[in-house]
XYZ file of C-alpha atoms in Angstrom:
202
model
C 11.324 -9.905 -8.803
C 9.646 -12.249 -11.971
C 9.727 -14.779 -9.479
C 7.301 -13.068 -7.103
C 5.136 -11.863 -9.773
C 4.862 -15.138 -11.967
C 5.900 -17.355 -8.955
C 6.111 -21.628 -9.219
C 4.742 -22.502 -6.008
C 2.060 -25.405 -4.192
C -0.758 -25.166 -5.134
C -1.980 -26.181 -1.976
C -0.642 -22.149 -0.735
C -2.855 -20.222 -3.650
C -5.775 -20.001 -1.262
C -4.032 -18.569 1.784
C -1.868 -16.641 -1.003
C -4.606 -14.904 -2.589
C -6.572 -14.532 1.187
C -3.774 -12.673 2.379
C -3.771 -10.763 -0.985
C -7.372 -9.962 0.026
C -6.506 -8.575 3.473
C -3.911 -6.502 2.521
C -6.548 -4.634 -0.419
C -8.515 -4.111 2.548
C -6.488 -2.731 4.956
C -4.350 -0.398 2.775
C -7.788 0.357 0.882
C -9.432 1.262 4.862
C -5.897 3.119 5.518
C -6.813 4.974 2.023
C -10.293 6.597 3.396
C -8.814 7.809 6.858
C -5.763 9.248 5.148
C -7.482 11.229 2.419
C -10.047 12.261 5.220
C -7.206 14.119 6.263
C -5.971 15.282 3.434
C -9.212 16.690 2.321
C -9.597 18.498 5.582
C -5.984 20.112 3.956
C -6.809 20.789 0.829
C -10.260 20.384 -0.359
C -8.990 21.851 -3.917
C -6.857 18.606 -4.266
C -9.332 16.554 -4.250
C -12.479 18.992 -6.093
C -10.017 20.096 -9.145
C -7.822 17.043 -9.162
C -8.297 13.902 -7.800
C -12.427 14.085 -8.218
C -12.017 14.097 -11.946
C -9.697 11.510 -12.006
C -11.770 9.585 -10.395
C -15.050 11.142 -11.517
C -16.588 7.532 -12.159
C -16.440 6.756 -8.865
C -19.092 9.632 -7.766
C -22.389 8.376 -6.266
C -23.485 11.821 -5.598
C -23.098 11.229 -1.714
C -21.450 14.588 -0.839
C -17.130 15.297 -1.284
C -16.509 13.404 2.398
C -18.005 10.607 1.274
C -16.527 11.028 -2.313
C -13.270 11.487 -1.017
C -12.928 8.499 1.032
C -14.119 6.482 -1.933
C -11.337 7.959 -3.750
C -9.018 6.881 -1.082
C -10.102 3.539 -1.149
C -9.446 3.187 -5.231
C -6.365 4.813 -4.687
C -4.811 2.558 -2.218
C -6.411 -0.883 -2.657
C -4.142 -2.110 -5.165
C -1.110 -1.506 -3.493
C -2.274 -3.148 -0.482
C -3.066 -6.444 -2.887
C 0.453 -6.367 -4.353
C 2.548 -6.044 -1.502
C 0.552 -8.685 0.149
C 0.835 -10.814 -2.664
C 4.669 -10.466 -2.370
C 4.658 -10.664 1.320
C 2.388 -13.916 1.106
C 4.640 -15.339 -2.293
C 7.626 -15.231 0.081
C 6.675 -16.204 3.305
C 3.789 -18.928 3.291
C 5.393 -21.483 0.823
C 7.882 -23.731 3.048
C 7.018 -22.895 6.640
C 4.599 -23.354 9.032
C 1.210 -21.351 8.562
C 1.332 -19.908 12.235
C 5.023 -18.260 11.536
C 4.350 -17.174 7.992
C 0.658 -15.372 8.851
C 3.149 -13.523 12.025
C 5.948 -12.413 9.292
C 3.035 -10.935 6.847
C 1.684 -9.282 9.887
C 4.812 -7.668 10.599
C 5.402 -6.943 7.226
C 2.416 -4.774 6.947
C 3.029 -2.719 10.054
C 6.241 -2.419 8.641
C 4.827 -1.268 5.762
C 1.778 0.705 7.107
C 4.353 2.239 9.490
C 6.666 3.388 6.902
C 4.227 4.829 5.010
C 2.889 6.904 7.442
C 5.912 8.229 8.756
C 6.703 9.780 5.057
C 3.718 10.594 4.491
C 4.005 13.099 7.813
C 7.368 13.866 6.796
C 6.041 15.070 3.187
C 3.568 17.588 5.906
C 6.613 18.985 7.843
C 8.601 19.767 4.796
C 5.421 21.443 3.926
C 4.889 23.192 6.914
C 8.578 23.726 7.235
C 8.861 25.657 4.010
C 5.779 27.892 4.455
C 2.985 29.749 2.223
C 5.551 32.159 0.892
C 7.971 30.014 -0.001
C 8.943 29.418 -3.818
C 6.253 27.276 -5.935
C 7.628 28.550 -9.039
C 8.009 24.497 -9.734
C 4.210 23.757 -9.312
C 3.043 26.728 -11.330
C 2.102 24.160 -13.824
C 0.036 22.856 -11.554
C -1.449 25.638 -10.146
C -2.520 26.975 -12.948
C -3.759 24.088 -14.657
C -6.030 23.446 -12.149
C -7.265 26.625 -11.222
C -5.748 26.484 -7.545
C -7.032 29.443 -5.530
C -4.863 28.246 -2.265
C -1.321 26.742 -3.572
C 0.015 26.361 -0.133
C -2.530 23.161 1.348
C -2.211 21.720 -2.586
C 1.147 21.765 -2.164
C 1.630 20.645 0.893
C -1.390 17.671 0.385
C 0.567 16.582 -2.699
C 4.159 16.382 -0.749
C 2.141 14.124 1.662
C 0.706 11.721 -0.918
C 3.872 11.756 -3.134
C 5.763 10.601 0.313
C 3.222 8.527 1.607
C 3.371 6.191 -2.257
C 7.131 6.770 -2.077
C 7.575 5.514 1.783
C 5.065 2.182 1.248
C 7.473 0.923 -1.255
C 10.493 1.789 0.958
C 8.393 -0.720 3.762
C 7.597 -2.885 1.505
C 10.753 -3.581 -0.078
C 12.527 -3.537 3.758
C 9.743 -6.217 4.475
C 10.790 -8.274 1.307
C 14.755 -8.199 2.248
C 14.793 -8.674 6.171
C 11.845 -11.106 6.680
C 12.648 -14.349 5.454
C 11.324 -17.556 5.190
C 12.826 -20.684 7.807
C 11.388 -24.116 6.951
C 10.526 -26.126 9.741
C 12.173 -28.858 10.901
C 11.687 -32.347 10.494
C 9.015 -32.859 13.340
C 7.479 -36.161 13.830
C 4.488 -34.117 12.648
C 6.010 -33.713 9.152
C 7.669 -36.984 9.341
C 4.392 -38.346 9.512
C 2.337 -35.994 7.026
C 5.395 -37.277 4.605
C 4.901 -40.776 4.946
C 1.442 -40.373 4.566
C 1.745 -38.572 1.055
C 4.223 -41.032 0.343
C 1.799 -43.856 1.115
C -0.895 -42.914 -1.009
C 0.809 -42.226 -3.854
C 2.440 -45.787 -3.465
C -1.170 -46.793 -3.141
């Protein structure tokens, strides 16, 4: 893993590394805002006595939808910019552009994909077990934060937890069966290597 995170690679990838870094903080910080739209619709008590004050800075006084899409955003964006960065460390350097942009592509439906389908997993189970089933476990919880309605905080917080918890199942899937295949010697690289080779004889 140190060699994704402090990686020796061309320089000549950084930019397309750290562009595809950029998309992926966008999209999983636009997947953020429609999935704690949702969420809030839920359980507005997860986000006013819990996930508002941890994010309290972030409050522009634009009413909670508003609020709690921008909280969505924060809470996603750097995932997205990680697992990009991984996708991007493992798949640009070496191969064409054309293949490598189509494996990070698939690599963030598949991790988009598996996120989502946790994350509405997490909202069966909590449908599944039911407002009188046995919180005892999230009493802590409850009480700490003043929750009036423990069922939708509950059941919010099983689909966040799985959401987090099904990204990094994508993303290390992604990492593992997507793999890098250098081209082969084309006239086309034949050529761009003769050229290098030229000028630095030059």
């Amino acid at each position: 893993m140190l060699r994704y995170l402090a990686p020796h690679f061309p320089l000549r990838d950084f930019p397309a590394m750290l562009g595809v870094a950029a998309v992926g903080a966008l999209l999983a910080g636009g997947y953020g805002v429609v999935h704690d739209q949702v969420t809030y619709s839920i359980s507005r008590e997860y986000f006013t006595k819990l996930k508002f004050i941890q994010f309290h800075y972030a409050d522009f006084g634009l009413g909670e939808r508003l609020f709690a899409g921008t909280v969505g955003f924060l809470a996603t964006w750097w995932v997205g910019l990680i697992a990009a960065w991984l996708l991007a460390r493992r798949l640009l350097p070496g191969q064409p552009r054309s293949r490598a942009y189509r494996q990070i592509g698939l690599g963030f439906v598949v991790i988009f994909a598996s996120g989502f389908l946790f994350g509405f997993g997490g909202y069966l189970y909590g449908l599944w077990r039911g407002p009188t089933a046995d919180y005892s476990s999230w009493a802590w919880a409850i009480e700490r934060f003043e929750i009036a309605d423990a069922w939708p905080f509950v059941r919010v917080a099983y689909i966040h937890n799985a959401g987090y918890a099904g990204g990094l199942i994508g993303l290390i899937a992604a990492l593992w069966f997507l793999r890098p295949q250098p081209a082969p010697a084309a006239e086309g690289n034949r050529a761009e290597v003769t050229c290098e080779t030229d000028f630095r004889l030059g």
